[in-house]
Each structure stands twice: as structure tokens, then as C-alpha cells.
CSV table of C-alpha atoms in Angstrom, one decimal:
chain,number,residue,atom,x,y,z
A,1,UNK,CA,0.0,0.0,0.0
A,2,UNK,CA,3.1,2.1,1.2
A,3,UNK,CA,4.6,1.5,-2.6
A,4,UNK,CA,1.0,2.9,-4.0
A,5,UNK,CA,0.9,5.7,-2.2
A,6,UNK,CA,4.6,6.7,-3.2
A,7,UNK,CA,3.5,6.1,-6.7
A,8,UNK,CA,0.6,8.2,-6.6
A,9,UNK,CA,2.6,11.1,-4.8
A,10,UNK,CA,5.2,11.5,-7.3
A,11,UNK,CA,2.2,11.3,-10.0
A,12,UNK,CA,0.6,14.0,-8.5
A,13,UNK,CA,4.0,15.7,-8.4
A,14,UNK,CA,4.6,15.4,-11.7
A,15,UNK,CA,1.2,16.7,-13.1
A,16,UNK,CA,1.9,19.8,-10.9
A,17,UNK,CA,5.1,20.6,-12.5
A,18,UNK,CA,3.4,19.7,-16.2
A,19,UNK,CA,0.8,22.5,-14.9
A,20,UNK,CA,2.8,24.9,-14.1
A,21,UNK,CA,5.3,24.3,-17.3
A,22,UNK,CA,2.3,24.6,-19.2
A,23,UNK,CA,1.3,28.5,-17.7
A,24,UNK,CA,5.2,29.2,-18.4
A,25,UNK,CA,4.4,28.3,-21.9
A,26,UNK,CA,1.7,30.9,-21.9
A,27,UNK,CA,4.3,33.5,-21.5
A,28,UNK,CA,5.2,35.6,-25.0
A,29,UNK,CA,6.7,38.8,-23.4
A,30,UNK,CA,7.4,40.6,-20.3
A,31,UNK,CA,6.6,41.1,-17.5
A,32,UNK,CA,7.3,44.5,-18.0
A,33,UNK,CA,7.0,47.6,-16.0
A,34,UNK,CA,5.8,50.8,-16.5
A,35,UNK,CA,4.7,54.1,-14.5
A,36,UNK,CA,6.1,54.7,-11.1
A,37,UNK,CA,4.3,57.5,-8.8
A,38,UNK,CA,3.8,57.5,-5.1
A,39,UNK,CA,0.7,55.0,-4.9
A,40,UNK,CA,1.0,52.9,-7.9
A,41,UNK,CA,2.9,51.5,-10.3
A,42,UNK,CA,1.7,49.6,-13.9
A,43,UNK,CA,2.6,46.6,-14.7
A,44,UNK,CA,2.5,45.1,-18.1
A,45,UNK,CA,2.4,41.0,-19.4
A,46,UNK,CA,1.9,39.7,-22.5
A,47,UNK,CA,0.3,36.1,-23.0
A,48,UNK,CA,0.1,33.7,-26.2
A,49,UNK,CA,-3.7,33.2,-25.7
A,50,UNK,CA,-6.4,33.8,-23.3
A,51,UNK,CA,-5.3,33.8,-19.7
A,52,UNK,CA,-5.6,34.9,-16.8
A,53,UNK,CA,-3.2,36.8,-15.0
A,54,UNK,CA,-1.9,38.5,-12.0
A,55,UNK,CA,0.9,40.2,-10.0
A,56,UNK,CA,2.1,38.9,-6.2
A,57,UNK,CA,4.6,41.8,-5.0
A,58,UNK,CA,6.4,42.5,-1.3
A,59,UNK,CA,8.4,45.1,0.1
A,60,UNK,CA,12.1,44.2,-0.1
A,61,UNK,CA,12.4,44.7,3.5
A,62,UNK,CA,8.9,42.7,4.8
A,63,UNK,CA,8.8,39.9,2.0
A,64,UNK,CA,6.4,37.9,4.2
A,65,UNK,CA,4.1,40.7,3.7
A,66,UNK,CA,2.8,39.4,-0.1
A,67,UNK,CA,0.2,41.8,-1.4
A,68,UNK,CA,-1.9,40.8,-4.6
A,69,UNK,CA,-3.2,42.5,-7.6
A,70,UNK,CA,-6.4,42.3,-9.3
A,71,UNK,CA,-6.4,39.7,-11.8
A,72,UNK,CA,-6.9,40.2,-15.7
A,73,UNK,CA,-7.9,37.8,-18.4
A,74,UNK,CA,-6.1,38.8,-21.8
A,75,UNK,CA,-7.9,39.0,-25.3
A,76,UNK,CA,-7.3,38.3,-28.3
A,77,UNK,CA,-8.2,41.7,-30.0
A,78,UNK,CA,-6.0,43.3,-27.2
A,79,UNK,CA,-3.1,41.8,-28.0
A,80,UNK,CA,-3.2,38.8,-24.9
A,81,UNK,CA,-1.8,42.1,-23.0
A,82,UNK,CA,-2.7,42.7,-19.9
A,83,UNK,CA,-1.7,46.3,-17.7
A,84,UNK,CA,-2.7,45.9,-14.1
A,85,UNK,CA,-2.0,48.6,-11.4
A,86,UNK,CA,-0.3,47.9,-8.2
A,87,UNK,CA,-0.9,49.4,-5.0
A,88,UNK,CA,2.4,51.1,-3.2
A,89,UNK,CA,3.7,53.3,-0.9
A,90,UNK,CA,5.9,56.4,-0.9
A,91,UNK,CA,9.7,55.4,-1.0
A,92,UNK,CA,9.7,52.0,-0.9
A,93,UNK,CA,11.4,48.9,-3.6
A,94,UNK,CA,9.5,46.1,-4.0
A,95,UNK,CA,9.9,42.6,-5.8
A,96,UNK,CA,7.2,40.8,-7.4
A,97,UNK,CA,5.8,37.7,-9.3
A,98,UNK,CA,4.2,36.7,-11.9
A,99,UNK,CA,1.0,34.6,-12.1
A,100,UNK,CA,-0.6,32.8,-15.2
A,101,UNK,CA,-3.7,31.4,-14.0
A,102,UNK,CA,-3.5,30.7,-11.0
A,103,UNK,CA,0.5,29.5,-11.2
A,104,UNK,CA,3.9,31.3,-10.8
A,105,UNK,CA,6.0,31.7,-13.4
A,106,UNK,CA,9.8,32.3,-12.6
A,107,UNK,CA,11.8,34.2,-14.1
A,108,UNK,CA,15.7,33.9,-14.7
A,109,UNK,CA,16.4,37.5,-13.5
A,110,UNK,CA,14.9,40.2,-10.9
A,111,UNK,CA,11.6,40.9,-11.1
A,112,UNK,CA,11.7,44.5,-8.9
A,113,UNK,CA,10.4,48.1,-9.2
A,114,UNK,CA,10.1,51.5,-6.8
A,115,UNK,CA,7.4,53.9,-5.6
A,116,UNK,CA,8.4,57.7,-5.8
A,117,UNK,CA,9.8,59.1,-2.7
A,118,UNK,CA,7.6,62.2,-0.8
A,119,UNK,CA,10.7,64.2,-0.5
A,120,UNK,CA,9.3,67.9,-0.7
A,121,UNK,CA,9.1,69.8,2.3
A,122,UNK,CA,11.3,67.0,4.4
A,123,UNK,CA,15.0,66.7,2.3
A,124,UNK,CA,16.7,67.3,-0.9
A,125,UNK,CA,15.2,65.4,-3.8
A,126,UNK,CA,17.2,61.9,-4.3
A,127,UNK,CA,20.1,61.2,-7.1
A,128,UNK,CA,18.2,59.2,-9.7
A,129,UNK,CA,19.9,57.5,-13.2
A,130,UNK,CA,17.7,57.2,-16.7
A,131,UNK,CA,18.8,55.9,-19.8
A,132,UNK,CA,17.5,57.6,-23.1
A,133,UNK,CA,17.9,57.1,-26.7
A,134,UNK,CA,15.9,55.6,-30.2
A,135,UNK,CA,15.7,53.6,-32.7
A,136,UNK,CA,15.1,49.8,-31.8
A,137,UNK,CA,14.9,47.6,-35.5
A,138,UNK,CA,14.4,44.0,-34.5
A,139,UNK,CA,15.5,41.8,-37.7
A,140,UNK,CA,12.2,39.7,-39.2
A,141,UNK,CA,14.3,37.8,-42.0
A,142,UNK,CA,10.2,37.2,-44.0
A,143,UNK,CA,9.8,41.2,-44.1
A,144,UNK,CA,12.8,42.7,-43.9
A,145,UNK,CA,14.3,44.5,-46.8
A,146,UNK,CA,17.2,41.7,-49.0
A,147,UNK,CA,20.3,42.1,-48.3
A,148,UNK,CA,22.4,43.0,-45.0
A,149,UNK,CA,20.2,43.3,-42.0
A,150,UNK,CA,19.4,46.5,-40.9
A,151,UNK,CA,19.1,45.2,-37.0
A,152,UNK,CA,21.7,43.9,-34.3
A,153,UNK,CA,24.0,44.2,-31.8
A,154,UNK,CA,20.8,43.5,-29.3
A,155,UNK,CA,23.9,43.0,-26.5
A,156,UNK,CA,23.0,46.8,-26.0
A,157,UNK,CA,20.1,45.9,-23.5
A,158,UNK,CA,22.2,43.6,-21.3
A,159,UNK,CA,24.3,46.5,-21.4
A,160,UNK,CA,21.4,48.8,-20.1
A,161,UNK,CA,20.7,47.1,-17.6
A,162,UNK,CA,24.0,46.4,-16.2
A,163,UNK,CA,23.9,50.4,-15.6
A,164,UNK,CA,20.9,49.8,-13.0
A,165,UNK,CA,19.0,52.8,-13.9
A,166,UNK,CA,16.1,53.7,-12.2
A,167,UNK,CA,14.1,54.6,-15.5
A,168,UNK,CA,14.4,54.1,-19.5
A,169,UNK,CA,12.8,56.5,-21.7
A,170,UNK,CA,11.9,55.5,-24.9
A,171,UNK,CA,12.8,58.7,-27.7
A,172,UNK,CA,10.5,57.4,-30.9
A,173,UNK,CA,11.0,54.3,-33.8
A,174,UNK,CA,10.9,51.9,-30.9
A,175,UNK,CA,9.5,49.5,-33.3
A,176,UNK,CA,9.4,49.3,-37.3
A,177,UNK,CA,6.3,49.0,-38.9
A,178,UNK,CA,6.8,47.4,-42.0
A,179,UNK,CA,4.6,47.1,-45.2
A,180,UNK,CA,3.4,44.6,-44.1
A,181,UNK,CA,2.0,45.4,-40.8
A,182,UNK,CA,0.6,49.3,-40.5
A,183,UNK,CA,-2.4,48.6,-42.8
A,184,UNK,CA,-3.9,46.1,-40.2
A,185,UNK,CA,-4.6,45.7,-36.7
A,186,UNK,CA,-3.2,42.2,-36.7
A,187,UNK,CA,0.2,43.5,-38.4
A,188,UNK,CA,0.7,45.9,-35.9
A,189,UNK,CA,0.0,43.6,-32.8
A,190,UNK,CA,2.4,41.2,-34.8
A,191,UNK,CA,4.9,44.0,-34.8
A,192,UNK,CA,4.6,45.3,-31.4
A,193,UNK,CA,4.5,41.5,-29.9
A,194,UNK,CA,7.7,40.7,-31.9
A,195,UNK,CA,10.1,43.5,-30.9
A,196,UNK,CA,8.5,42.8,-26.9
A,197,UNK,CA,9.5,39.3,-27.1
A,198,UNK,CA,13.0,39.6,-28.0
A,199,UNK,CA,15.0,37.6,-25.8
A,200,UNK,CA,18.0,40.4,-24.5
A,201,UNK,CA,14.9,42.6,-23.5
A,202,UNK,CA,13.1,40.9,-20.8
A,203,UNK,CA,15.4,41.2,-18.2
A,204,UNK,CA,15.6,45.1,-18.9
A,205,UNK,CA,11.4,45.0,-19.4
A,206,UNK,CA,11.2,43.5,-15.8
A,207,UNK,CA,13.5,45.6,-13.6
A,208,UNK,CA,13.4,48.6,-15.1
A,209,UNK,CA,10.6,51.0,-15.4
A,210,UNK,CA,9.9,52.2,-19.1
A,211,UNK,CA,8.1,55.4,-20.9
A,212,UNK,CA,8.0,56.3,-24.2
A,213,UNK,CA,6.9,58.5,-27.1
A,214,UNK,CA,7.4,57.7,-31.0
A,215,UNK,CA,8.5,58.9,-34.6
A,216,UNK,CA,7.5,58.0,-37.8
A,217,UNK,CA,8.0,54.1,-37.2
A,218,UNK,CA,6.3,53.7,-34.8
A,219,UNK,CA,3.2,55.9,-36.0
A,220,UNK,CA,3.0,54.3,-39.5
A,221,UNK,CA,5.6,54.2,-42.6
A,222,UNK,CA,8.4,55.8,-42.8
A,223,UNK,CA,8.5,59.9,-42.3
A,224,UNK,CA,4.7,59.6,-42.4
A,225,UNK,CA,2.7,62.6,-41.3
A,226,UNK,CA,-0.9,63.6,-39.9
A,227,UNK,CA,-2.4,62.1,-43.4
A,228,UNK,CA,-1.9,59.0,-42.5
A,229,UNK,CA,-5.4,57.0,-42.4
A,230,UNK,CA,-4.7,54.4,-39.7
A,231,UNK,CA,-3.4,56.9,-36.8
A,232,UNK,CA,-6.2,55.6,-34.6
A,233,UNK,CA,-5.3,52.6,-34.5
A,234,UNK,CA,-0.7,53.1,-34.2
A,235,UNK,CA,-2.6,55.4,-31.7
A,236,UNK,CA,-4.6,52.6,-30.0
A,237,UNK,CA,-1.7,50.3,-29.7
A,238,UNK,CA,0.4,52.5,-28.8
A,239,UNK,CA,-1.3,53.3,-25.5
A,240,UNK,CA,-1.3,49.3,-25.3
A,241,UNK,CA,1.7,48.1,-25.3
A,242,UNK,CA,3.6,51.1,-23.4
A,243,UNK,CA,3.0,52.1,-19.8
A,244,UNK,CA,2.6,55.8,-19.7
A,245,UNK,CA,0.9,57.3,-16.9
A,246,UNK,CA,-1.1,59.8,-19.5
A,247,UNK,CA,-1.8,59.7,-23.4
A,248,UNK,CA,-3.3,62.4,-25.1
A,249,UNK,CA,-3.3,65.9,-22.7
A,250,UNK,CA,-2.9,67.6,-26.2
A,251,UNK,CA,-4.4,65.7,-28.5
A,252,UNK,CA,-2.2,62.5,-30.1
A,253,UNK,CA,-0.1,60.5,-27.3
A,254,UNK,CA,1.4,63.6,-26.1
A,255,UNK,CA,1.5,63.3,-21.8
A,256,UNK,CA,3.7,64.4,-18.9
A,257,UNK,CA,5.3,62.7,-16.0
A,258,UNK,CA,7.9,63.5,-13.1
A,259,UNK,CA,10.9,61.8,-11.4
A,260,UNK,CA,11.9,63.4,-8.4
A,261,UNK,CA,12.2,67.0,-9.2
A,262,UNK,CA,12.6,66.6,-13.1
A,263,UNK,CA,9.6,66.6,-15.3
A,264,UNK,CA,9.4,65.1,-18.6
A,265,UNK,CA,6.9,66.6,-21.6
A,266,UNK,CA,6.1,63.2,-24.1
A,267,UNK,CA,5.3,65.3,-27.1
A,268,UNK,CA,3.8,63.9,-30.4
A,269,UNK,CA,5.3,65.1,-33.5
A,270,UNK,CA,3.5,62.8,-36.1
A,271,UNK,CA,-0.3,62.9,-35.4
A,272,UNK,CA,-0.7,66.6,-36.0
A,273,UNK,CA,2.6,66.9,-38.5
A,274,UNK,CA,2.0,68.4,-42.3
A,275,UNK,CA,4.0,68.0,-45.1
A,276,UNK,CA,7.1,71.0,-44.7
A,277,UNK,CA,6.7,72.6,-48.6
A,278,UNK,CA,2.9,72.3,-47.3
A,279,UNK,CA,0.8,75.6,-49.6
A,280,UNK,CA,-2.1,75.7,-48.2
A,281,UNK,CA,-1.4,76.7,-44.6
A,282,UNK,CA,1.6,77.0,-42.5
A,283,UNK,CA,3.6,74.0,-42.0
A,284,UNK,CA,3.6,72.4,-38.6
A,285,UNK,CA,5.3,69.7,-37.0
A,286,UNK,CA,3.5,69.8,-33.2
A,287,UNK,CA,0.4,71.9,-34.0
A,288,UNK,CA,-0.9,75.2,-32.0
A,289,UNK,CA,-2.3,73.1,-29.0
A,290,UNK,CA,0.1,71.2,-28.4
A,291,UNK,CA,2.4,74.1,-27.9
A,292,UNK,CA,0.1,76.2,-26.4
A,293,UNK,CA,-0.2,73.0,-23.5
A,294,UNK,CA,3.7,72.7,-23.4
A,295,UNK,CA,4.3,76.0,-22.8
A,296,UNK,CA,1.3,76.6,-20.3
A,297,UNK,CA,3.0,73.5,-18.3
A,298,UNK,CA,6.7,74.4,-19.0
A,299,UNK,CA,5.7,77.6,-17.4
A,300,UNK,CA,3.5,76.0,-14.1
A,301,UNK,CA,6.2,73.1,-13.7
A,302,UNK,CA,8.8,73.8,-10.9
A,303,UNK,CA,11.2,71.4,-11.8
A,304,UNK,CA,15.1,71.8,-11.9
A,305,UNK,CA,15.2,70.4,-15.9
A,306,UNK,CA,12.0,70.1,-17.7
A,307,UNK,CA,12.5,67.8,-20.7
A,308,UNK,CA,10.8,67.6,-23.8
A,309,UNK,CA,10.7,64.6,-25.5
A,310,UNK,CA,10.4,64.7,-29.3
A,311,UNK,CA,11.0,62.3,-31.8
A,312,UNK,CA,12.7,64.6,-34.8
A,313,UNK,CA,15.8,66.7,-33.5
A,314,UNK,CA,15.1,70.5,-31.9
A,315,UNK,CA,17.9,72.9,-32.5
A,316,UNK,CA,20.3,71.3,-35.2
A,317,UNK,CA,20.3,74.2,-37.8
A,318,UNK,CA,22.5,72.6,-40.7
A,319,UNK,CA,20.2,73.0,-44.0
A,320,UNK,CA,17.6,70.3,-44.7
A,321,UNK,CA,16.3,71.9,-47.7
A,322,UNK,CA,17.9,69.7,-50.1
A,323,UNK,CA,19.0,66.2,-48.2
A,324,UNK,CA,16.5,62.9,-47.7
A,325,UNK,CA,17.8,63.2,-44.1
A,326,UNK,CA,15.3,66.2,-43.6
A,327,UNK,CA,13.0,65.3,-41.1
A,328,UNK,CA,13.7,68.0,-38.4
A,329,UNK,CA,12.2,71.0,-36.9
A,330,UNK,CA,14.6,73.6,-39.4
A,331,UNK,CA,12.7,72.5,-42.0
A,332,UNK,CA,9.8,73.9,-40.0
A,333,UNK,CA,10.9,77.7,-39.2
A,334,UNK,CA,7.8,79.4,-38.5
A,335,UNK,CA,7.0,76.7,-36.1
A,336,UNK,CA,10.2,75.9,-34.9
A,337,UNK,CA,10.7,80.0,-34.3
A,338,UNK,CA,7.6,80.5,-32.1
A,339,UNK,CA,8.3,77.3,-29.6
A,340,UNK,CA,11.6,78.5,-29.0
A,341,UNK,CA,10.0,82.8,-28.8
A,342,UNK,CA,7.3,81.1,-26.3
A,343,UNK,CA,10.4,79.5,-24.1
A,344,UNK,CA,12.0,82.9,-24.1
A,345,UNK,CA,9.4,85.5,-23.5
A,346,UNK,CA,7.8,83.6,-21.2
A,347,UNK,CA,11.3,83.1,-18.9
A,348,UNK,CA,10.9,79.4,-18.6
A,349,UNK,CA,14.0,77.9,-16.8
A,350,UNK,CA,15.3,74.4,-17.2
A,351,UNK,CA,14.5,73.1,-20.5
A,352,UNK,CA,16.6,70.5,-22.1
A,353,UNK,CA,15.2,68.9,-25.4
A,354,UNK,CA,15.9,64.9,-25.7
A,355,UNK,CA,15.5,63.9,-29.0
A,356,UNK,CA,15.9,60.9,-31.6
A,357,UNK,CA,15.4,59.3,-35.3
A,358,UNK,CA,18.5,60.6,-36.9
A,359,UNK,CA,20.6,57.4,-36.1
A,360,UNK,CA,23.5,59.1,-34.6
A,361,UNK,CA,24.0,60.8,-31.9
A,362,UNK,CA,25.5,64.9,-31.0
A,363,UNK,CA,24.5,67.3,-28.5
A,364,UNK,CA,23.7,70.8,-29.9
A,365,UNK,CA,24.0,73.9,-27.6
A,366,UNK,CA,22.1,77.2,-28.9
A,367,UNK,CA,23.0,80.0,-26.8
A,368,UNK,CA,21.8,83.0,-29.8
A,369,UNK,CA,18.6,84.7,-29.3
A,370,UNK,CA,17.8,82.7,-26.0
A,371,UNK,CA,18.0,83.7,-22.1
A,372,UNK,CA,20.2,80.5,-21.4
A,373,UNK,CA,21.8,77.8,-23.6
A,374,UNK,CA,19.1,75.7,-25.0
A,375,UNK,CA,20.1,72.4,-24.8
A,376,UNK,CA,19.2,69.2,-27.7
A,377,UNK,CA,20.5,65.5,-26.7
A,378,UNK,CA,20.2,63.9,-29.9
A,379,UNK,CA,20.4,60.1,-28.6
A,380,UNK,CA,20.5,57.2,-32.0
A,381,UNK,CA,20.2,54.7,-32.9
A,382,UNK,CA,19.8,51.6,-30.1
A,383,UNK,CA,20.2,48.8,-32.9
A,384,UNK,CA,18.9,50.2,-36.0
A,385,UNK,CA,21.3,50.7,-38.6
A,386,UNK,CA,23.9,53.6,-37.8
A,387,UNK,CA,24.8,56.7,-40.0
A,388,UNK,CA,28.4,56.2,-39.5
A,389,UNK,CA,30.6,59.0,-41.0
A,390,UNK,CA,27.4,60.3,-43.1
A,391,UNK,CA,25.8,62.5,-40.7
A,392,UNK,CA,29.1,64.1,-39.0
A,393,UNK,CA,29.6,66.3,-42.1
A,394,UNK,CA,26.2,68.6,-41.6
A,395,UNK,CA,27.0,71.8,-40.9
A,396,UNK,CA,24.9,71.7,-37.6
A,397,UNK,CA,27.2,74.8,-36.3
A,398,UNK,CA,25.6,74.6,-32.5
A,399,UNK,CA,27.2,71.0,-32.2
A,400,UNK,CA,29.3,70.3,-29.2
A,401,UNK,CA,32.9,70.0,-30.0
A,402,UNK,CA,33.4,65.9,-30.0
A,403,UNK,CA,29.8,64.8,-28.9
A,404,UNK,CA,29.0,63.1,-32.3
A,405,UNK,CA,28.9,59.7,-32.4
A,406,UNK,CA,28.2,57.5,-35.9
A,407,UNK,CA,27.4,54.0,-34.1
A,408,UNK,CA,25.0,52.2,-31.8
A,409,UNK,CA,24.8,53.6,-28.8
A,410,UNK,CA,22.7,54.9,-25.5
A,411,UNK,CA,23.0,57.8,-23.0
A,412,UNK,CA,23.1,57.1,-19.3
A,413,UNK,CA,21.5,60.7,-17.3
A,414,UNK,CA,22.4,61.2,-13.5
A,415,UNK,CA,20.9,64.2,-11.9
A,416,UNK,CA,22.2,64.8,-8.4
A,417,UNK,CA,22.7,67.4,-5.9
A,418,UNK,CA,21.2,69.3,-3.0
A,419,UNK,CA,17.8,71.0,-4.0
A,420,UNK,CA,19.1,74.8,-5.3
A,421,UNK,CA,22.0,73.5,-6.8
A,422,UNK,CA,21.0,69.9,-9.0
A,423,UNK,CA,23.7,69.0,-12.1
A,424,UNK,CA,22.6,66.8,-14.9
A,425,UNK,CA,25.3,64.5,-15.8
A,426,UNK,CA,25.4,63.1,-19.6
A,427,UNK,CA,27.0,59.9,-20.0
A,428,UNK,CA,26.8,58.5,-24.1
A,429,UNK,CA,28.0,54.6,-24.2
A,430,UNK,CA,28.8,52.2,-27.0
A,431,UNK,CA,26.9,49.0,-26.5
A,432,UNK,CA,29.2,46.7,-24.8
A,433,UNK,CA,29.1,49.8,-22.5
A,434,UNK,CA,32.2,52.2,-23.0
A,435,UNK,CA,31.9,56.2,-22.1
A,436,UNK,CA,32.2,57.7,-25.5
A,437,UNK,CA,31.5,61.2,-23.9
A,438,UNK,CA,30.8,63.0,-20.9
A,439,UNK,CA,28.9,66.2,-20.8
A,440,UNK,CA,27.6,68.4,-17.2
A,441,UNK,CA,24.8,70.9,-17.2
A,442,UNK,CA,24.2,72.9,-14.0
A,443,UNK,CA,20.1,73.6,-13.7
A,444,UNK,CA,21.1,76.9,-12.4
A,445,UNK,CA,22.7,78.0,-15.4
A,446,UNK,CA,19.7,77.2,-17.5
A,447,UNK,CA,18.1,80.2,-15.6
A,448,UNK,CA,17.0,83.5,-18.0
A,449,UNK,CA,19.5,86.1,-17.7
A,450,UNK,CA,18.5,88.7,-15.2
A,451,UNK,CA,18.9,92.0,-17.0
């Protein structure tokens, strides 16, 4: 009876380990996470099919103390993604599990994220790292374009990680729609799901919260503009498959969030964005409201750096007019001229603009007609194809002696400091992680002139 039992035990065991194989199986990307404020933090999963899903997280410093989210079931029109919402508090790292219905699934790396700390009124706002750049191209051998692939070199997000930032913020053509995806919903979940799913990337989805905005790629086919019919829908998925705390507070996916005591402006320049010969009207890349909201909230924010996140570069003033590489905000003037008259009448202090798609990177410093040097942190490409030597002959003459850089690479941001006195610190890396440049900006000298 004794030998029965023993049998039946080890039976039992092993249908419980085929079970909770089988939910690991369920698992095509993620988890990731997203938003981090003082009460709540998203977090993001993926599943092959229908499932149901949910979060178990613990303070680092009670783990006994397991909390639980709600749970989701994912759909098929939805992508099998599911976003659920975890309760926090202030100040406080937590770890946290994943659950496919009703069984964990482990992980081979941390699973871990933060709550904000309520540091005004009390101390000096915290030291905090982010890591920016653009241009993510994931190699699909059926779609891509013959010949050498444009893709690789996906080391880069080991490398991220390895640089334990606090936050990643995504800077436009984080995925490549290809001809064969933007016309349909199902091409553009298949696109989405298949840059998510890449294997380098989970560890850095997991432990490391993520925002984003987007160019062109990510909005529809290449240097696509407001025309483009299926916006709702690059729109739609979007908002899906990223974990921003807001989407549209000026129409598109434009949205704001804050770190500390930096706040960061996610502007849109596709949804509203004519063509720049356009004859009919003025050309615009953002459109009046959303530079009416940015400058209303550039003005109310109290941050130390306010940055603006845009997808086409800000201040690089070498002439467009006649090159393929013109998508830029010079090739806009009227536009281009009346954000950067709205920053200076208005006195704004602090603003740094991080921008992407021109796959390489420069920082360009614009000290002419303003009350402080304007600052653009042109970060490109992640593992898109890189411009090389092409790009470092534009007579951009606002470029920072010996910031340009022709190959794959990322930028590592510290700001640190007591309150009055915070210093952003630039760090650009190659992506096995060598410093290729170092740059400092003071937030006190990006204060108007006091005349």
C-alpha cells in the first residue's frame, strides 16, 4: 500500500510541475514595467492566448508581507496584454511575481520596481539614473528589406541594464512598422509583440521602469505625417503596449510625468505633422495646441530640468532643404521659431530637449537669441542601422565639440545634488558599455539672464 501511495505522490508531483510548465508556456513577453508614482505602479504582461493573469509583489524589506493584484484575463483583440495597477507606498522597492492562471512563473532575472519618494518639504530630492535614446529595429528575415540586415548588436540591453538605472525612456522608432504590418490591426500587434518578445529585452522590461513617445515608425511608414489613415489605430496600440501614466493631454499620445524633481513633456510630432513645402497653410510639425499645453505646463512646472521629449531633432540648424535626411524641426521655421519665442518671452527655466530618429547621436547647444543655452541630446540609434561618417559632415554649427557619435549607442542621465544647486550628468556609451562622452549641465545655469 506504502509502494501505492509513493506512486501516486510522485504522480501527482509530476502533473503539478506539467501544470505549471504549461502556464510558463503561456508567456510571450514581459513582464514588464511601466509608470512609477507615489501610490502605484503599472505593470504590463503579455500572453500567447487567453489567460488569466496576475501580479504577487512585497516590500524588499517585509517579504512575508505578499500583497496581490487584481487579476486580468487577456484577449485576443487586445493583443493577450494585460496592464494591471499595483498598489504602493511612498519610498519603498518592491519585488514581485508573476502569475498565469493561478501558477507562478519564474523568471531567470529580478523581477523589482520602486514607488516615488515624498521628499518635498522633508529633504533634498534623491540622485536618480535614466537611460535615453531611439531607434530599436528587430531583424524579421520574411519582411525585412534583402540584403544585410538592418538590425543587431541586441547585447545593447544587457548592457542597459548592467547600468541599473532607475528609468528608460523611450525617444521614438521603438518599433518598425513594416509594409506589411501598418495597414492592419493584426500587423501591428504582430509587430509590437515581436520586438516585446525579444530575448535580450526581458530582463531590462522586468527591472526597469519604461516610458515612451514615438517617430514615424512607430506611427506608420516611414517619415509619415498627420495624413496617414490608420493613426487611430498606431494610436490605440500605442497606449497598449507602453505604460505611460497619460496619453493624449494635447491631442495624439502627447503626456507628462515626473521623477523626483525633473519633469518630462512626451510630445507627439506625427499625429498633427504636415508635409514641410505644405501651400495651403503654415507648416507644422506639433500643432498650436500642443504648444500652447507645453508651454502653459513648461511655465506652471517647478522642476530643476523640464525635458521635452520629441522624436525629430530641436535645434540642429544645418540645411535640410535639399538632403532625404530632412525630417527635423529647421525644416519647419515658423513653427520651430515660435516654440523656441514662447520659451524665451515667457522666462521658462530648465529646459533641455531629448530627441531621436537621426541614427547618430551629437549634443547641440544654442546660446543665440535665448536667455540661457538651449540644450538638444540627440540620442540614435539603439540597434537600428547607424549613419556612421554620413551624418558628421552637416553643418549643424551649434554642435558640441566631440559629442558626435556614428554607431549604436545609448546615454546614461544622473541628476544629483542638493535642492538649489541639482547637475545633470550626460553619460553617451557604445553598447558593450564604453563612455564615448561626458557632458555636465548645471540647472542653475539654465536660468534667464537677469537683465
Amino acid at each position: 500500500m506504502k509502494i501505492y501511495k509513493n506512486i501516486w505522490f510522485v504522480f501527482a508531483c509530476l502533473i503539478m510541475v506539467g501544470q505549471i510548465q504549461a502556464q510558463s508556456n503561456l508567456l510571450q513577453s514581459g513582464p514588464m514595467v511601466g509608470y512609477s508614482t507615489m501610490k502605484e505602479v503599472l505593470l504590463w504582461v503579455q500572453t500567447k492566448k487567453a489567460a488569466k493573469v496576475y501580479f504577487k509583489y512585497w516590500d524588499v524589506k517585509t517579504p512575508a508581507q505578499k500583497l496581490t493584484t487584481e487579476s486580468v484575463t487577456t484577449e485576443k483583440k487586445m493583443g493577450f496584454v494585460a496592464k494591471i495597477v499595483a498598489e504602493v507606498n511612498q519610498g519603498k522597492k518592491y519585488n514581485y511575481e508573476l502569475y498565469i492562471n493561478d501558477q507562478l512563473v519564474k523568471r531567470p532575472y529580478a523581477l523589482q520596481f520602486q514607488s516615488q519618494t515624498l521628499w518635498q518639504y522633508r529633504t533634498d530630492p534623491p540622485p536618480f539614473k535614466f537611460v535615453f535614446g531611439s531607434c530599436t529595429f528587430i531583424n524579421e528575415k520574411a519582411v525585412d528589406r534583402p540584403g544585410r540586415p538592418y538590425g543587431g548588436e541586441y547585447h545593447i540591453f544587457k548592457t542597459i541594464v548592467d547600468q541599473k538605472p532607475d528609468f528608460m525612456v523611450w525617444g521614438g522608432d521603438n518599433i518598425y512598422l513594416r509594409e506589411v504590418d501598418w495597414n492592419s490591426r493584426t500587423g501591428v500587434i504582430h509587430r509590437y509583440t515581436h520586438m516585446r518578445s525579444l530575448p535580450e529585452l526581458q530582463a531590462l522590461w522586468g527591472g526597469v521602469h519604461h516610458y515612451a513617445t514615438w517617430d514615424d515608425h512607430d506611427f506608420g511608414p516611414d517619415n509619415s505625417d498627420a495624413s496617414f489613415w490608420n493613426k487611430k489605430l498606431t494610436t490605440e496600440m500605442f497606449k497598449l503596449f507602453w505604460g505611460n501614466p497619460n496619453y493624449g493631454v494635447a491631442g495624439g499620445i502627447s503626456g507628462t510625468f515626473a521623477w523626483n524633481d525633473v519633469q518630462f513633456f512626451m510630445m507627439d510630432d506625427r499625429y498633427f505633422r504636415s508635409s514641410p513645402d505644405d501651400k495651403l497653410k503654415t507648416p507644422q510639425l506639433l500643432g498650436d495646441r500642443q504648444i500652447e499645453w507645453l508651454i502653459e505646463a513648461l511655465k506652471y512646472s517647478k522642476a530643476s530640468f523640464k525635458f521635452v521629449v520629441i522624436g525629430s531633432q530641436v535645434l540642429n540648424n544645418n540645411d535640410f532643404s535639399k538632403s532625404r535626411w530632412a525630417e527635423n524641426y529647421s525644416t519647419y521655421p515658423v513653427e520651430q521659431k515660435k516654440l523656441l519665442k514662447a520659451i524665451k518671452d515667457a522666462n521658462i527655466p530648465g529646459v533641455i530637449f531629448l530627441t531621436g530618429d537621426r541614427h547618430h547621436t551629437e549634443l547641440s547647444k544654442l546660446t543665440e537669441g535665448t536667455n540661457y543655452p538651449l540644450y538638444d541630446v540627440t540620442i540614435s540609434p539603439f540597434t537600428s542601422g547607424s549613419a556612421g561618417e554620413r551624418a558628421r559632415k552637416e553643418k549643424n554649427t551649434i554642435r558640441v565639440p566631440n559629442t558626435y557619435v556614428g554607431i549604436r549607442n545609448f546615454s546614461v542621465m544622473e541628476v544629483a545634488g542638493p535642492r538649489l544647486n541639482r547637475v545633470l550628468t550626460i553619460k553617451v556609451m557604445d553598447n558593450k558599455g564604453k563612455k564615448l562622452w561626458q557632458y555636465q549641465i548645471k540647472a542653475r545655469d539654465l536660468r534667464p539672464s537677469r537683465k
